[in-house]
């Protein structure tokens, strides 16, 4: 089903997908040392969208790596305002979305937050603790400024629920790869491909697997079914260990791996 | 007042709202589990067989009904009639067992195999470990590293009862972070595991369900007061962490003229110092900074060391039906000793908050009947107090 009005993000992503490209979405924790350079490096090495995390005090969907990154960023004084200021200086060519917990939105106010994001050049938002039933007021504010609300779909969702999630998704559907929080795993969970398959059957919105896609081999496997992947903890760990250059190298590696299988 | 109060403390709205508070702000992964739990609770709560099973456990295992005790010495000293609802006399030593027996019985009925719980003071963890042992389920308890240290006795009790205790080292390393970690566990284990939340907080249906499991406190106390004194108390006072013992006792008196007082610690005053926010699945008053980062609470009492509060308390505060004053750690330490010395009862540090408020405000309540929920016994706090008092 085609959404009533496609957001700019979705127009871009559909065009790339329809041209045969798998979509690569690296995640970078905003405010973490080197984060703006990491975003530039990811953009220069083949990212199609970059997800910027706004650190929150109580990140319940995140495992140890992103928790630690969020805490470091907060300790360094990062705020949503300081991160959005950083975003304005980025001059990258790749669409930018934010990942933030709902209290950040709620506290700022829906309209105000949507307009702050829009003015900083952000084109979409992922709010992992805002499920479909609670998403109305935020979605209305986001829709009003053309900001894509990227809905998450979970492996636990019954068949009856998924079409409703997809109908509300703008930009892409975030297909949660496993039962659990963000973090690197030794193998891609079976649930990752299963859920993406279910979603592909019922929606034309790009389906991107995130959570637990941990290296280029897993990215390739996930892209057999999905339109793309999010790389979260694996990117953030490299930023903390090796700095922005390590992020660039890693994104290039994943890009090459998924491109090699699509030609 | 009684007419307008009739709908208060009944069921929340379909979306789990008490006024504008509550809701279900959880990751998509947990939505089906919350819906399933809501349906299962609604069905069980309406089923006389489930109710009879639970009533039997409450009676024969937990030791209900708990007594009321009049404090003659302390009452005379303060110039009030002070009556305690003795939740400290329940098995495992606090009110927490009421909720846990209900939830674990329900989890078993739902076919779950494992229990995961968070705990602050350790009382909810002990109660969960106890119920899991009783009903043959495995139990894992998350506890902030700070609390593991100050409530070492309860950590050992949980282990004796066969539970696994995991210290949480993130954030403030107290109750708030234990809830985060328990939710992360549940996101991964949801198909086989029941999250046994320890207070009237979290996503719908928890605030409602946990309050219903504690309603027994208020129902008993109402009847006991009428029988003993022929009238309702003028004040009903309880401490508020998440707020379960308070809602339990309030539920029996919300339709009377009694003033309902929920006492928060000065360092964890969600209602007093908070603004509406969303964390741990609910919209409620929350201590947070100018960007919505949740602030750390600081209280001598591990069970009240929490920056949020159950959504129904936010609602009761917003409509003015209940009041939420605060007391300081120093006042609590005094109250703790006062009750021990004048009544021969060592209270838990949590409910010593209620007494601290009562003894401070007693001059304004002369001759009144004050019902206080003695939510737990203080054995667990004796080590900590030994250090403080030297
Ligand atoms: C004895 C006792 N009272 C009160 C509380 C606070 O919880 P609530 O506010 O849910 O009653 C606790 C929590 O650990 C407790 O152990």
PDB file of N, CA and C and ligand atoms in Angstrom, chain B residues 94-96 121 123 198-199 239-246 303-304 348 350-351 375-376 380, ligand 1:
ATOM      1  N   UNK B  94       6.715  -7.690  54.193  1.00  0.00           N
ATOM      2  CA  UNK B  94       6.202  -6.421  53.667  1.00  0.00           C
ATOM      3  C   UNK B  94       4.936  -6.668  52.855  1.00  0.00           C
ATOM      4  N   UNK B  95       4.344  -5.550  52.395  1.00  0.00           N
ATOM      5  CA  UNK B  95       3.146  -5.638  51.559  1.00  0.00           C
ATOM      6  C   UNK B  95       3.429  -6.276  50.213  1.00  0.00           C
ATOM      7  N   UNK B  96       4.684  -6.309  49.784  1.00  0.00           N
ATOM      8  CA  UNK B  96       5.026  -6.723  48.420  1.00  0.00           C
ATOM      9  C   UNK B  96       4.479  -8.103  48.077  1.00  0.00           C
ATOM     10  N   UNK B 121      14.765  -2.030  47.603  1.00  0.00           N
ATOM     11  CA  UNK B 121      15.153  -2.443  48.952  1.00  0.00           C
ATOM     12  C   UNK B 121      15.402  -3.946  49.033  1.00  0.00           C
ATOM     13  N   UNK B 123      12.853  -6.060  49.045  1.00  0.00           N
ATOM     14  CA  UNK B 123      11.629  -6.694  49.539  1.00  0.00           C
ATOM     15  C   UNK B 123      10.825  -7.301  48.402  1.00  0.00           C
ATOM     16  N   UNK B 198       7.284  -4.564  40.458  1.00  0.00           N
ATOM     17  CA  UNK B 198       7.082  -4.497  41.890  1.00  0.00           C
ATOM     18  C   UNK B 198       6.274  -3.341  42.421  1.00  0.00           C
ATOM     19  N   UNK B 199       5.754  -2.490  41.546  1.00  0.00           N
ATOM     20  CA  UNK B 199       4.943  -1.401  42.080  1.00  0.00           C
ATOM     21  C   UNK B 199       3.885  -0.998  41.061  1.00  0.00           C
ATOM     22  N   UNK B 239       3.903   5.716  52.686  1.00  0.00           N
ATOM     23  CA  UNK B 239       5.065   6.175  51.931  1.00  0.00           C
ATOM     24  C   UNK B 239       4.860   5.857  50.453  1.00  0.00           C
ATOM     25  N   UNK B 240       5.567   6.603  49.603  1.00  0.00           N
ATOM     26  CA  UNK B 240       5.419   6.425  48.163  1.00  0.00           C
ATOM     27  C   UNK B 240       6.785   6.299  47.493  1.00  0.00           C
ATOM     28  N   UNK B 241       7.044   5.109  46.951  1.00  0.00           N
ATOM     29  CA  UNK B 241       8.199   4.931  46.085  1.00  0.00           C
ATOM     30  C   UNK B 241       7.636   4.923  44.684  1.00  0.00           C
ATOM     31  N   UNK B 242       7.245   3.728  44.201  1.00  0.00           N
ATOM     32  CA  UNK B 242       6.393   3.649  43.016  1.00  0.00           C
ATOM     33  C   UNK B 242       4.961   3.933  43.424  1.00  0.00           C
ATOM     34  N   UNK B 243       4.636   3.533  44.660  1.00  0.00           N
ATOM     35  CA  UNK B 243       3.336   3.879  45.212  1.00  0.00           C
ATOM     36  C   UNK B 243       2.368   2.741  45.436  1.00  0.00           C
ATOM     37  N   UNK B 244       2.858   1.498  45.522  1.00  0.00           N
ATOM     38  CA  UNK B 244       1.905   0.381  45.599  1.00  0.00           C
ATOM     39  C   UNK B 244       1.269   0.216  46.975  1.00  0.00           C
ATOM     40  N   UNK B 245       2.057   0.368  48.044  1.00  0.00           N
ATOM     41  CA  UNK B 245       1.420   0.201  49.355  1.00  0.00           C
ATOM     42  C   UNK B 245       0.452   1.351  49.607  1.00  0.00           C
ATOM     43  N   UNK B 246       0.792   2.525  49.066  1.00  0.00           N
ATOM     44  CA  UNK B 246      -0.090   3.683  49.233  1.00  0.00           C
ATOM     45  C   UNK B 246      -1.413   3.481  48.490  1.00  0.00           C
ATOM     46  N   UNK B 303      14.066   1.567  48.815  1.00  0.00           N
ATOM     47  CA  UNK B 303      12.763   1.300  48.224  1.00  0.00           C
ATOM     48  C   UNK B 303      12.059   2.546  47.714  1.00  0.00           C
ATOM     49  N   UNK B 304      12.516   3.708  48.126  1.00  0.00           N
ATOM     50  CA  UNK B 304      11.885   4.962  47.683  1.00  0.00           C
ATOM     51  C   UNK B 304      12.821   5.779  46.797  1.00  0.00           C
ATOM     52  N   UNK B 348      10.294  -0.622  58.513  1.00  0.00           N
ATOM     53  CA  UNK B 348      11.175  -0.465  57.358  1.00  0.00           C
ATOM     54  C   UNK B 348      11.441   1.026  57.169  1.00  0.00           C
ATOM     55  N   UNK B 350      11.337   2.648  54.588  1.00  0.00           N
ATOM     56  CA  UNK B 350      10.351   3.218  53.665  1.00  0.00           C
ATOM     57  C   UNK B 350       9.174   3.795  54.454  1.00  0.00           C
ATOM     58  N   UNK B 351       8.535   2.965  55.281  1.00  0.00           N
ATOM     59  CA  UNK B 351       7.344   3.461  55.965  1.00  0.00           C
ATOM     60  C   UNK B 351       7.689   4.369  57.146  1.00  0.00           C
ATOM     61  N   UNK B 375       4.247  -0.561  55.961  1.00  0.00           N
ATOM     62  CA  UNK B 375       4.362  -1.422  54.774  1.00  0.00           C
ATOM     63  C   UNK B 375       5.362  -2.560  54.940  1.00  0.00           C
ATOM     64  N   UNK B 376       6.297  -2.414  55.895  1.00  0.00           N
ATOM     65  CA  UNK B 376       7.250  -3.507  56.053  1.00  0.00           C
ATOM     66  C   UNK B 376       8.020  -3.402  57.350  1.00  0.00           C
ATOM     67  N   UNK B 380      15.682  -5.603  57.597  1.00  0.00           N
ATOM     68  CA  UNK B 380      16.595  -5.427  56.478  1.00  0.00           C
ATOM     69  C   UNK B 380      17.417  -4.149  56.608  1.00  0.00           C
TER      70      UNK B 380
HETATM   71  C1  LIG C   1       8.594  -1.948  53.059  1.00  0.00           C
HETATM   72  C2  LIG C   1       8.465  -1.171  51.817  1.00  0.00           C
HETATM   73  N1  LIG C   1       7.591  -0.158  51.755  1.00  0.00           N
HETATM   74  C3  LIG C   1       7.438   0.581  50.657  1.00  0.00           C
HETATM   75  C4  LIG C   1       8.189   0.353  49.518  1.00  0.00           C
HETATM   76  C5  LIG C   1       7.993   1.251  48.350  1.00  0.00           C
HETATM   77  O1  LIG C   1       7.232   0.703  47.330  1.00  0.00           O
HETATM   78  P1  LIG C   1       5.770   1.209  47.039  1.00  0.00           P
HETATM   79  O2  LIG C   1       5.820   2.689  46.940  1.00  0.00           O
HETATM   80  O3  LIG C   1       5.429   0.568  45.730  1.00  0.00           O
HETATM   81  O4  LIG C   1       4.891   0.749  48.123  1.00  0.00           O
HETATM   82  C6  LIG C   1       9.113  -0.696  49.525  1.00  0.00           C
HETATM   83  C7  LIG C   1       9.918  -0.964  48.326  1.00  0.00           C
HETATM   84  O5  LIG C   1      10.892  -1.621  48.286  1.00  0.00           O
HETATM   85  C8  LIG C   1       9.250  -1.475  50.699  1.00  0.00           C
HETATM   86  O6  LIG C   1      10.132  -2.476  50.761  1.00  0.00           O
END
